[in-house]
Short mmCIF file of C-alpha atoms in Angstrom, two decimals:
data_model
loop_
_atom_site.label_atom_id
_atom_site.label_comp_id
_atom_site.label_asym_id
_atom_site.label_seq_id
_atom_site.Cartn_x
_atom_site.Cartn_y
_atom_site.Cartn_z
CA MET A 1 15.07 190.40 -151.42
CA ILE A 2 18.27 188.08 -152.50
CA GLN A 3 20.86 186.84 -151.07
CA LEU A 4 23.68 185.01 -152.18
CA THR A 5 27.10 184.06 -151.08
CA ILE A 6 30.05 183.07 -153.60
CA THR A 7 31.37 180.21 -153.75
CA LYS A 8 35.33 178.46 -155.16
CA ASN A 9 34.25 178.51 -158.76
CA GLU A 10 31.88 181.88 -158.92
CA GLU A 11 35.43 184.08 -157.29
CA LYS A 12 37.65 185.53 -159.55
CA GLN A 13 35.23 187.66 -161.87
CA ARG A 14 33.32 191.01 -162.17
CA LEU A 15 29.87 191.66 -160.75
CA ASP A 16 28.48 192.45 -163.58
CA ARG A 17 29.20 189.27 -165.47
CA PHE A 18 28.56 187.27 -162.79
CA LEU A 19 24.96 189.07 -162.13
CA LYS A 20 24.76 188.21 -165.77
CA LYS A 21 25.30 184.51 -165.44
CA TYR A 22 23.29 184.37 -163.31
CA LEU A 23 20.19 186.06 -164.36
CA ARG A 24 20.74 184.53 -168.12
CA ASN A 25 17.46 186.88 -169.16
CA ALA A 26 18.47 190.07 -168.55
CA PRO A 27 19.67 192.30 -170.46
CA LEU A 28 22.88 193.89 -169.83
CA SER A 29 21.74 197.65 -169.63
CA HIS A 30 19.71 196.12 -166.82
CA ILE A 31 22.26 194.70 -165.32
CA TYR A 32 24.03 197.66 -165.34
CA ARG A 33 21.09 199.76 -163.73
CA MET A 34 20.37 196.71 -161.19
CA ILE A 35 24.29 197.37 -160.06
CA ARG A 36 23.76 200.97 -159.97
CA ARG A 37 20.67 200.72 -157.41
CA ASP A 38 19.42 197.64 -156.28
CA VAL A 39 22.91 195.43 -155.82
CA LYS A 40 24.66 195.52 -152.76
CA LEU A 41 28.20 193.68 -152.75
CA ASN A 42 29.61 192.64 -148.94
CA GLY A 43 26.04 195.27 -147.81
CA ARG A 44 27.72 198.86 -149.61
CA ARG A 45 27.54 199.64 -153.32
CA ALA A 46 30.38 198.16 -156.15
CA GLY A 47 31.24 198.84 -159.16
CA ILE A 48 30.58 196.55 -161.97
CA ASP A 49 34.16 195.39 -162.60
CA THR A 50 34.68 194.91 -159.43
CA LEU A 51 36.12 191.26 -158.94
CA LEU A 52 33.86 189.06 -156.50
CA ALA A 53 35.62 186.59 -153.89
CA GLU A 54 34.74 182.97 -152.34
CA GLY A 55 32.62 184.17 -149.37
CA ASP A 56 31.67 187.71 -150.51
CA ARG A 57 27.66 188.37 -150.03
CA VAL A 58 25.15 189.75 -152.96
CA THR A 59 22.57 190.97 -152.19
CA ILE A 60 20.01 191.78 -154.99
CA VAL A 61 16.69 193.65 -154.54
CA LEU A 62 14.67 191.99 -156.82
CA SER A 63 11.08 190.20 -156.53
CA ASP A 64 10.63 186.40 -156.78
CA GLU A 65 8.48 187.15 -159.98
CA ALA A 66 11.35 188.98 -161.82
CA VAL A 67 13.90 186.55 -160.90
CA GLU A 68 12.00 184.05 -162.11
CA ALA A 69 11.74 185.84 -165.41
CA PHE A 70 15.31 186.49 -166.06
CA ARG A 71 16.45 183.50 -164.58
CA ALA A 72 17.20 180.88 -167.68
CA GLN A 73 16.22 177.07 -167.06
CA ARG A 74 19.07 174.75 -167.99
CA ALA A 75 18.70 173.08 -171.15
CA GLY A 76 19.80 169.69 -169.47
CA ALA A 77 20.16 168.31 -173.24
CA LYS A 78 21.95 165.44 -173.71
CA SER A 79 22.81 163.20 -176.81
CA LYS A 80 24.93 159.74 -176.73
CA ARG A 81 28.38 159.53 -175.24
CA GLN A 82 30.95 159.56 -178.40
CA PHE A 83 34.16 160.26 -176.90
CA GLN A 84 37.10 158.88 -175.49
CA ILE A 85 38.50 159.82 -172.33
CA ALA A 86 42.33 160.87 -172.53
CA TYR A 87 43.31 162.26 -169.81
CA GLU A 88 41.11 163.13 -166.15
CA ASP A 89 41.84 164.21 -162.78
CA GLU A 90 39.85 166.38 -160.40
CA ARG A 91 40.52 169.70 -162.51
CA VAL A 92 40.80 168.72 -166.41
CA LEU A 93 39.60 167.00 -168.58
CA ILE A 94 40.87 165.75 -172.28
CA VAL A 95 38.86 164.09 -174.25
CA ASN A 96 39.65 162.78 -177.64
CA LYS A 97 35.90 164.14 -180.09
CA PRO A 98 35.25 161.98 -183.21
CA PHE A 99 34.06 163.16 -186.50
CA GLY A 100 30.66 164.74 -187.57
CA LEU A 101 30.65 165.99 -183.53
CA LEU A 102 30.50 170.14 -182.91
CA THR A 103 32.78 170.84 -180.26
CA HIS A 104 29.82 174.08 -179.31
CA GLY A 105 27.07 174.49 -180.13
CA ASP A 106 25.76 176.24 -183.22
CA ARG A 107 22.85 178.50 -184.18
CA ILE A 108 21.19 174.69 -185.88
CA GLU A 109 22.09 172.95 -183.96
CA LYS A 110 22.24 172.74 -179.95
CA LYS A 111 22.06 169.27 -177.92
CA HIS A 112 24.51 166.70 -180.00
CA THR A 113 27.89 169.31 -179.54
CA LEU A 114 30.68 167.41 -177.38
CA THR A 115 29.72 170.18 -174.54
CA ASN A 116 26.48 168.69 -173.67
CA GLN A 117 28.27 165.40 -173.41
CA VAL A 118 31.02 166.13 -171.36
CA THR A 119 28.57 168.24 -168.78
CA ALA A 120 26.37 165.18 -168.79
CA TYR A 121 29.40 162.98 -168.09
CA LEU A 122 30.60 164.73 -165.59
CA ALA A 123 27.52 165.25 -163.88
CA GLU A 124 26.45 162.02 -163.92
CA ARG A 125 30.27 161.30 -162.31
CA GLY A 126 29.59 163.59 -159.15
CA ALA A 127 31.33 165.96 -161.14
CA TYR A 128 29.34 168.81 -161.21
CA ASP A 129 25.94 169.65 -160.13
CA PRO A 130 24.16 172.03 -162.47
CA GLY A 131 21.30 172.03 -159.94
CA GLU A 132 23.84 173.30 -157.70
CA GLU A 133 26.30 175.70 -159.50
CA ARG A 134 24.31 178.57 -160.09
CA THR A 135 27.22 180.33 -162.51
CA PHE A 136 29.09 177.95 -163.24
CA ALA A 137 29.16 175.35 -166.08
CA PRO A 138 32.66 173.47 -167.11
CA ALA A 139 33.99 174.45 -170.27
CA SER A 140 36.50 173.90 -173.43
CA VAL A 141 39.63 175.66 -173.49
CA ASN A 142 40.38 175.23 -177.41
CA ARG A 143 37.72 174.16 -180.27
CA LEU A 144 37.79 172.07 -183.45
CA ASP A 145 36.33 171.93 -186.04
CA ARG A 146 33.13 169.51 -186.48
CA ASN A 147 35.26 166.95 -189.03
CA THR A 148 38.63 167.83 -187.16
CA THR A 149 38.93 165.21 -184.70
CA GLY A 150 41.09 164.59 -181.56
CA LEU A 151 42.02 166.75 -178.11
CA VAL A 152 40.03 168.58 -176.22
CA ILE A 153 40.74 170.44 -173.32
CA PHE A 154 38.32 171.40 -170.07
CA GLY A 155 37.64 172.57 -167.28
CA LYS A 156 36.39 171.34 -164.56
CA THR A 157 36.58 173.81 -161.87
CA PHE A 158 36.50 177.29 -162.44
CA GLY A 159 39.36 178.12 -160.65
CA ALA A 160 40.74 175.70 -163.15
CA LEU A 161 38.58 176.92 -166.74
CA GLN A 162 40.30 180.41 -165.52
CA ALA A 163 43.91 179.30 -165.75
CA LEU A 164 43.46 177.01 -168.51
CA ASN A 165 42.59 179.99 -170.77
CA ARG A 166 46.10 181.75 -169.57
CA MET A 167 47.50 178.84 -170.51
CA ILE A 168 45.85 178.85 -173.98
CA ARG A 169 46.32 182.30 -174.67
CA GLU A 170 49.63 182.55 -173.87
CA ARG A 171 52.71 181.32 -175.91
CA GLY A 172 54.80 178.89 -173.89
CA TYR A 173 52.39 176.97 -171.90
CA ILE A 174 50.66 174.45 -174.12
CA GLY A 175 52.12 173.04 -177.13
CA LYS A 176 49.21 172.26 -179.63
CA TYR A 177 50.48 169.14 -182.32
CA TYR A 178 48.00 167.61 -184.94
CA LEU A 179 48.67 164.63 -187.72
CA THR A 180 47.46 165.84 -191.19
CA ILE A 181 48.59 164.47 -194.64
CA VAL A 182 48.59 166.77 -197.22
CA ARG A 183 49.00 166.59 -201.75
CA GLY A 184 52.77 167.23 -202.33
CA GLU A 185 56.49 166.47 -201.10
CA VAL A 186 57.69 168.36 -198.02
CA THR A 187 61.29 167.41 -196.96
CA GLY A 188 62.04 170.33 -194.51
CA GLU A 189 59.98 172.23 -192.14
CA LEU A 190 57.80 174.72 -192.76
CA ILE A 191 57.78 177.93 -190.68
CA LEU A 192 54.57 179.76 -192.02
CA ARG A 193 53.35 183.65 -190.54
CA ASP A 194 50.94 185.67 -191.76
CA LEU A 195 48.34 187.74 -191.94
CA MET A 196 44.57 185.86 -192.35
CA LYS A 197 41.72 187.81 -192.57
CA LYS A 198 38.42 185.49 -191.59
CA ASP A 199 34.76 185.95 -194.44
CA ALA A 200 32.47 185.25 -191.68
CA ARG A 201 29.37 184.75 -193.86
CA ARG A 202 31.26 182.26 -195.97
CA ASN A 203 32.54 180.44 -192.65
CA THR A 204 36.33 180.45 -194.41
CA VAL A 205 39.48 182.39 -193.84
CA ARG A 206 42.05 184.17 -196.55
CA VAL A 207 45.71 183.97 -195.93
CA ILE A 208 47.09 187.62 -197.11
CA GLY A 209 50.86 187.01 -197.89
CA PRO A 210 53.86 186.72 -195.40
CA HIS A 211 53.91 189.07 -192.54
CA GLU A 212 57.32 189.89 -190.78
CA ALA A 213 56.48 192.62 -188.35
CA THR A 214 56.31 191.29 -184.80
CA GLY A 215 52.10 192.29 -183.66
CA GLU A 216 49.27 189.89 -183.55
CA THR A 217 47.17 192.22 -186.06
CA GLY A 218 47.53 194.25 -189.09
CA GLY A 219 44.78 196.01 -190.88
CA THR A 220 41.39 196.18 -190.27
CA GLY A 221 39.74 192.08 -189.62
CA GLU A 222 44.13 190.59 -190.37
CA ARG A 223 45.34 189.15 -187.70
CA LEU A 224 48.34 186.91 -187.24
CA MET A 225 49.14 183.27 -187.84
CA GLU A 226 51.69 181.19 -187.27
CA THR A 227 51.91 177.74 -187.84
CA THR A 228 54.83 174.81 -187.82
CA ALA A 229 54.51 172.13 -190.13
CA ARG A 230 57.65 169.15 -189.92
CA PRO A 231 57.34 166.44 -192.29
CA ILE A 232 57.16 162.53 -190.98
CA ALA A 233 56.90 160.26 -193.82
CA VAL A 234 57.15 160.96 -197.73
CA SER A 235 54.90 158.50 -200.13
CA LYS A 236 53.77 158.08 -203.75
CA GLY A 237 53.53 162.16 -203.82
CA PHE A 238 52.13 162.69 -200.57
CA THR A 239 53.38 164.21 -197.45
CA LEU A 240 52.35 163.14 -193.59
CA MET A 241 53.71 165.77 -191.46
CA GLU A 242 52.86 167.20 -187.42
CA VAL A 243 51.53 170.21 -186.78
CA GLU A 244 51.75 172.10 -184.53
CA LEU A 245 49.73 175.82 -183.97
CA ILE A 246 51.42 178.58 -182.49
CA THR A 247 48.42 181.40 -182.67
CA GLY A 248 45.07 179.07 -182.77
CA ARG A 249 42.73 180.87 -185.47
CA THR A 250 39.59 179.61 -187.15
CA HIS A 251 40.57 177.21 -190.15
CA GLN A 252 44.73 178.01 -189.24
CA ILE A 253 46.17 174.92 -190.63
CA ARG A 254 43.54 173.97 -193.49
CA ALA A 255 44.18 178.12 -195.22
CA HIS A 256 48.03 178.07 -193.89
CA LEU A 257 49.08 174.60 -195.73
CA ALA A 258 47.19 175.07 -198.66
CA GLN A 259 48.76 178.74 -198.96
CA ALA A 260 51.71 176.81 -199.12
CA GLY A 261 51.23 174.82 -202.07
CA TYR A 262 50.52 171.78 -199.87
CA PRO A 263 46.74 171.61 -199.40
CA VAL A 264 44.95 169.08 -196.90
CA ILE A 265 43.73 165.95 -198.21
CA GLY A 266 40.45 165.78 -198.36
CA ASP A 267 39.26 169.65 -197.66
CA PRO A 268 36.32 170.60 -199.08
CA LYS A 269 37.00 174.22 -198.35
CA TYR A 270 40.80 174.69 -199.01
CA GLY A 271 41.59 171.33 -200.48
CA ASN A 272 42.53 170.71 -204.71
CA SER A 273 39.20 168.96 -205.77
CA ARG A 274 40.79 166.67 -208.18
CA VAL A 275 42.73 165.03 -205.17
CA ASN A 276 40.21 165.59 -202.93
CA LEU A 277 38.12 163.64 -205.45
CA ALA A 278 40.66 160.41 -205.64
CA VAL A 279 41.02 160.53 -201.66
CA GLU A 280 37.06 160.17 -202.09
CA GLU A 281 37.05 157.22 -204.31
CA LYS A 282 40.19 155.22 -203.35
CA TYR A 283 39.42 155.60 -199.60
CA GLY A 284 36.29 156.76 -198.64
CA LEU A 285 37.35 159.32 -197.55
CA THR A 286 35.10 163.05 -197.77
CA THR A 287 36.32 165.40 -195.50
CA GLN A 288 39.89 166.98 -194.23
CA PHE A 289 42.32 164.19 -192.82
CA LEU A 290 43.00 166.40 -189.62
CA HIS A 291 43.84 165.04 -185.90
CA ALA A 292 44.95 166.59 -182.90
CA HIS A 293 46.72 164.49 -181.81
CA ARG A 294 49.04 165.54 -178.75
CA ILE A 295 48.73 168.49 -176.48
CA VAL A 296 52.34 168.91 -174.27
CA PHE A 297 52.15 171.40 -171.31
CA GLU A 298 55.58 172.58 -171.24
CA LYS A 299 54.00 175.39 -168.24
CA GLY A 300 51.64 175.03 -165.69
CA GLU A 301 49.78 178.22 -163.74
CA GLY A 302 48.85 178.50 -160.25
CA GLU A 303 46.96 175.57 -159.45
CA LEU A 304 47.80 173.93 -162.45
CA ALA A 305 51.44 173.93 -162.01
CA TYR A 306 51.07 170.51 -161.45
CA LEU A 307 50.99 169.55 -164.83
CA LYS A 308 54.05 170.49 -166.60
CA GLY A 309 55.62 168.11 -168.46
CA LEU A 310 52.59 166.03 -168.99
CA ALA A 311 52.10 164.90 -172.52
CA VAL A 312 47.90 163.44 -173.60
CA GLU A 313 48.09 161.47 -176.83
CA ALA A 314 45.53 160.54 -178.52
CA PRO A 315 45.87 157.62 -181.30
CA LEU A 316 44.03 158.54 -185.46
CA PRO A 317 40.45 157.11 -185.72
CA GLN A 318 40.21 154.06 -187.73
CA GLN A 319 39.63 155.18 -191.25
CA LEU A 320 42.34 157.73 -190.90
CA GLU A 321 44.82 155.14 -189.44
CA ARG A 322 44.12 152.89 -192.54
CA ILE A 323 44.61 155.59 -194.73
CA ARG A 324 48.06 156.50 -192.98
CA ALA A 325 49.34 152.33 -192.93
CA GLU A 326 47.89 152.33 -197.32
CA LEU A 327 49.79 155.46 -197.97
CA PHE A 328 53.15 155.03 -195.59
CA GLY A 329 53.58 151.89 -193.92
CA PRO A 330 52.45 150.48 -190.45
CA GLY A 331 55.50 152.57 -189.19
CA ALA A 332 54.81 155.36 -190.20
CA GLY A 333 54.20 158.21 -187.47
CA LYS A 334 57.36 157.79 -185.30
CA ALA A 335 58.74 160.31 -183.92
CA SER A 336 61.96 158.17 -184.70
CA ASN A 337 60.62 158.31 -188.31
CA LYS A 338 60.49 161.84 -188.84
CA ILE A 339 62.30 163.42 -191.78
CA SER A 340 65.62 165.93 -190.96
#
């Protein structure tokens, strides 16, 4: 028999999800069967969707051998720290991700990820103890493609992670702004609203033309995406732009701007191959010029209400800064220089 007392970092989650995290190797069907027969909450039976509170007692009738088999070993994967810290407090960490680093692991790369690096950093600082935490681990609420650089937000506590996830999903809480250079001269604001459909096999998305409905979905597999792009400077057939993500779909900025006729330079999936070749030959750029440079907390939520008004910025990586300066001059990029 196992008795667990729910901690602050484990509360406000469903009983079945808590048990699935605690017994990581157990099939979900087995978790459900255990809840019906072998699990009690504060001495009583409870439903799978019962929300846990700090101080609750979870009792599991399970042998030590079964627990050992179901409890996955934490990988403890470590890799050299590559990110820079843009903002940190007791609950929230915002980091600047470099080129070539996955936010999360995939089926090929599981060790050298931003999440593993952040987890190791927090453990070294004493802000996270993987030995004490049974189900919680710090996690990001937004993600960037491997070769997109810039700001990624992490929740350091379960409460902060819940609040951040709500804030990132709902409009009006967190403004996410990117810097990019596109082929073509844009002289006015672009307000883009279309349906998209993802091709998981090719890891691409297809934009399905203008969409005026107010809903978030269209047909099967179709989802609404909204992007606002504002020109900052124009030079030699290129435009430096600040792009605001209204929704957050896969490859949204790259696919949306390409569909509008202004492909991101260097983009191997949605860009112009001729332009990309010229940019590579002149500047050595082999992937998309896209940088998540600014996050603005327009409103707070719950225990993160204090974040209201906070703006966090990350400078362009050295290579992208050199390209920006050569094309548009050293002053381009300041708010006062935006085209009206």
